[in-house]
mmCIF file with all atom_site columns, C-alpha atoms in Angstrom:
data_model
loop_
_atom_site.group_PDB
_atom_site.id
_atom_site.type_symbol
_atom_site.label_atom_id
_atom_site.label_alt_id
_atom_site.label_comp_id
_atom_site.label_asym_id
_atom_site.label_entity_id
_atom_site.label_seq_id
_atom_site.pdbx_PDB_ins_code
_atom_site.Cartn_x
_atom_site.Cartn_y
_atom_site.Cartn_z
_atom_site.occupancy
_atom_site.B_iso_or_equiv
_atom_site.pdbx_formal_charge
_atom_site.auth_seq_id
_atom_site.auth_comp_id
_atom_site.auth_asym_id
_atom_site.auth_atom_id
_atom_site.pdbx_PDB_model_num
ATOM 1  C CA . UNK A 1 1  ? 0.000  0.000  0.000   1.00 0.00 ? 1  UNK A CA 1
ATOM 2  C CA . UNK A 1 2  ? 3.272  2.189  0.647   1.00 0.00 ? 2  UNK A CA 1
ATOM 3  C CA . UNK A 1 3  ? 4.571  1.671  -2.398  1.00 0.00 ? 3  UNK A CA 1
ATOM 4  C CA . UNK A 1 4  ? 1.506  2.823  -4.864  1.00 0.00 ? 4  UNK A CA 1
ATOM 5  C CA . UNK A 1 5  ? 0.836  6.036  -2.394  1.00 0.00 ? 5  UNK A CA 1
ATOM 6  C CA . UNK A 1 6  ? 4.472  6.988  -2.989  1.00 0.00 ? 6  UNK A CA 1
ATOM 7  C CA . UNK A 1 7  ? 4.006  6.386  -6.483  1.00 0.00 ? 7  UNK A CA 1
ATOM 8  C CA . UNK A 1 8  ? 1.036  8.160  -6.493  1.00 0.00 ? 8  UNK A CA 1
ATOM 9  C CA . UNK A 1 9  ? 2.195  11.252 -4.986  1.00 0.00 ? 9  UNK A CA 1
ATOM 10 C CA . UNK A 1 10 ? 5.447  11.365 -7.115  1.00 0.00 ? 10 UNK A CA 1
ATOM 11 C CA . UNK A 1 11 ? 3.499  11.656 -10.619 1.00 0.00 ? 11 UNK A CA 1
ATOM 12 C CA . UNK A 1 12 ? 2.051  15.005 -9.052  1.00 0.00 ? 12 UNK A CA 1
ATOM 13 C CA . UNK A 1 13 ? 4.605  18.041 -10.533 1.00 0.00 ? 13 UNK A CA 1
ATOM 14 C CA . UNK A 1 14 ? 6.620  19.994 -7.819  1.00 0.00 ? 14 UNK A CA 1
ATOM 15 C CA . UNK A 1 15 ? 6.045  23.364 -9.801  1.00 0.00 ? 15 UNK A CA 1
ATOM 16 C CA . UNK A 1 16 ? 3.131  23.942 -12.279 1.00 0.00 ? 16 UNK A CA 1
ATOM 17 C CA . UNK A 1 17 ? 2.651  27.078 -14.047 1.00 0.00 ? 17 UNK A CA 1
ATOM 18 C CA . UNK A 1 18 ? 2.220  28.839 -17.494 1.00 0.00 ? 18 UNK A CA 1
ATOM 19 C CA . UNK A 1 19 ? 5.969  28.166 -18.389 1.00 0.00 ? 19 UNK A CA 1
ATOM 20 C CA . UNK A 1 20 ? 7.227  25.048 -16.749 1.00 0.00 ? 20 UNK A CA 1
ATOM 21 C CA . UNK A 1 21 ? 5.883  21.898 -15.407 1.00 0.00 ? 21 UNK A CA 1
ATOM 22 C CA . UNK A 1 22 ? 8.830  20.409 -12.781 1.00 0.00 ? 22 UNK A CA 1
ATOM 23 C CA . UNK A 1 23 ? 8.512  16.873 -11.695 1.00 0.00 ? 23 UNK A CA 1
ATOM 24 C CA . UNK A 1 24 ? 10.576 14.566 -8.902  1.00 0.00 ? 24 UNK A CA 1
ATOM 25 C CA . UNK A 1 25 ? 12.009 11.162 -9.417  1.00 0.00 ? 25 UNK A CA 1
ATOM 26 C CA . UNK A 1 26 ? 9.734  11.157 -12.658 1.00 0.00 ? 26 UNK A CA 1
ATOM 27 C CA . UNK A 1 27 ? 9.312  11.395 -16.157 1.00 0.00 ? 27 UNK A CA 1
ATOM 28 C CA . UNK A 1 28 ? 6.260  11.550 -17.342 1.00 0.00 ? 28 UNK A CA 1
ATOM 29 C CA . UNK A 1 29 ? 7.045  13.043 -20.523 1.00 0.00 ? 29 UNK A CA 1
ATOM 30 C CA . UNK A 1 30 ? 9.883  10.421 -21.502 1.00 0.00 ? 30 UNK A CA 1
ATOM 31 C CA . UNK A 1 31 ? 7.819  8.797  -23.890 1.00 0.00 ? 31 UNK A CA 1
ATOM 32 C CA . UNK A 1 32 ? 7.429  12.568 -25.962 1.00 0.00 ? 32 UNK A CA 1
ATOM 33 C CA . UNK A 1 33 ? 3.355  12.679 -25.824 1.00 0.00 ? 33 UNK A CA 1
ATOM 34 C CA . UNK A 1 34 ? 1.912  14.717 -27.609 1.00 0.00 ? 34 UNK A CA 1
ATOM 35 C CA . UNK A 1 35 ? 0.635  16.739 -24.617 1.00 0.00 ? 35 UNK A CA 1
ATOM 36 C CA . UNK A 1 36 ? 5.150  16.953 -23.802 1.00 0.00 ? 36 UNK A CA 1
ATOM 37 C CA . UNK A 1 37 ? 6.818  20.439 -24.683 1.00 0.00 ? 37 UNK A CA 1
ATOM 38 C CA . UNK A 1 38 ? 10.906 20.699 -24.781 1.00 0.00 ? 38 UNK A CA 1
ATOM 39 C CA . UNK A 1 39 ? 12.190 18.517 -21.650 1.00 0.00 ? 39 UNK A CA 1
ATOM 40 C CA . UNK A 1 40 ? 15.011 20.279 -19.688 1.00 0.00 ? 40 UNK A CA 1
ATOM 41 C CA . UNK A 1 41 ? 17.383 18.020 -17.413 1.00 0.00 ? 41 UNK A CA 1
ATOM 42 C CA . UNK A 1 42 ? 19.687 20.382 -14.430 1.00 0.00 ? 42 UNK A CA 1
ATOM 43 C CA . UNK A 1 43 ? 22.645 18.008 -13.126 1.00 0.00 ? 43 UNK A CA 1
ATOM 44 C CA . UNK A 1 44 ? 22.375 17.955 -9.569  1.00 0.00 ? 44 UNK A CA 1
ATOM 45 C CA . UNK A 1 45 ? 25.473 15.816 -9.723  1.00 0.00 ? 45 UNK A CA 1
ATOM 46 C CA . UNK A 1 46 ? 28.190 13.951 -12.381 1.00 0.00 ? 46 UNK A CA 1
ATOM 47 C CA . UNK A 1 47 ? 25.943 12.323 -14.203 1.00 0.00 ? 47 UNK A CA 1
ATOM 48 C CA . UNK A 1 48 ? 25.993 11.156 -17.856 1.00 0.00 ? 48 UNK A CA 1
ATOM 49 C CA . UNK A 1 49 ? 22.762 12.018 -20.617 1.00 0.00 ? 49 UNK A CA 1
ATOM 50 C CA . UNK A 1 50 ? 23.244 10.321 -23.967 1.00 0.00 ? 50 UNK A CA 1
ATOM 51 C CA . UNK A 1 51 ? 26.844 10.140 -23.690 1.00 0.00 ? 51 UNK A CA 1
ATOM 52 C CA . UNK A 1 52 ? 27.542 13.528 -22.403 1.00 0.00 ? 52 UNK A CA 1
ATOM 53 C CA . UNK A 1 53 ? 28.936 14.253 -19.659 1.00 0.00 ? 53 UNK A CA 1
ATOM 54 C CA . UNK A 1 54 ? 27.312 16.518 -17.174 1.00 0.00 ? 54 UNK A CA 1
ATOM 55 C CA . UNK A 1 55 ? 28.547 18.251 -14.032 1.00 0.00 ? 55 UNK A CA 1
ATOM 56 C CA . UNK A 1 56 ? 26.533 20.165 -11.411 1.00 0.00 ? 56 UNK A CA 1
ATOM 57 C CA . UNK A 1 57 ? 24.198 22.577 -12.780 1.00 0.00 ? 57 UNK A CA 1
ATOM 58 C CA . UNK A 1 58 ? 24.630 22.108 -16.733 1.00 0.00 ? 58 UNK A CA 1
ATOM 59 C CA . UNK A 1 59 ? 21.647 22.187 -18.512 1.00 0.00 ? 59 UNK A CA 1
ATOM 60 C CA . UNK A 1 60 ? 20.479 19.695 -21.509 1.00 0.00 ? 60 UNK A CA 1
ATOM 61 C CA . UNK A 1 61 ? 17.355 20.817 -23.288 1.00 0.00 ? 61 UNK A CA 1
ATOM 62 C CA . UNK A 1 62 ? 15.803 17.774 -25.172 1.00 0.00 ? 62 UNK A CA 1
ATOM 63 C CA . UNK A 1 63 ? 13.495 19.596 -28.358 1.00 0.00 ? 63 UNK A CA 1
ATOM 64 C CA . UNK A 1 64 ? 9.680  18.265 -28.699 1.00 0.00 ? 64 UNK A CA 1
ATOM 65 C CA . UNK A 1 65 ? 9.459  15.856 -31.543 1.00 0.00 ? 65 UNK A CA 1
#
């Protein structure tokens, strides 16, 4: 029962306004629905995107298809 309220609650977006939709721990719009704008991903950490290496706080803006 844990599990699907957490799962739940982490589909709802953090920030929701006329200019940007922000989720947690989700990606709704991963699939590029048609509904999906231009996805923006902020390294909070080394982390690599499609073979590029990020550091904290680059930005990688994936265009809608």
């Amino acid at each position: 029962m844990a599990m699907l309220f957490l799962q739940a609650v982490q589909a709802r977006p953090v920030v929701d306004n006329d200019f940007v939709r922000v989720f947690k721990n989700n990606a709704p719009c991963a699939a590029a629905a048609a509904s999906c704008g231009e996805r923006v991903v902020v390294a909070l950490g080394a982390v690599e995107v499609n073979g590029q290496k990020m550091e904290r706080g680059d930005v990688k803006v994936f265009k809608k298809r």
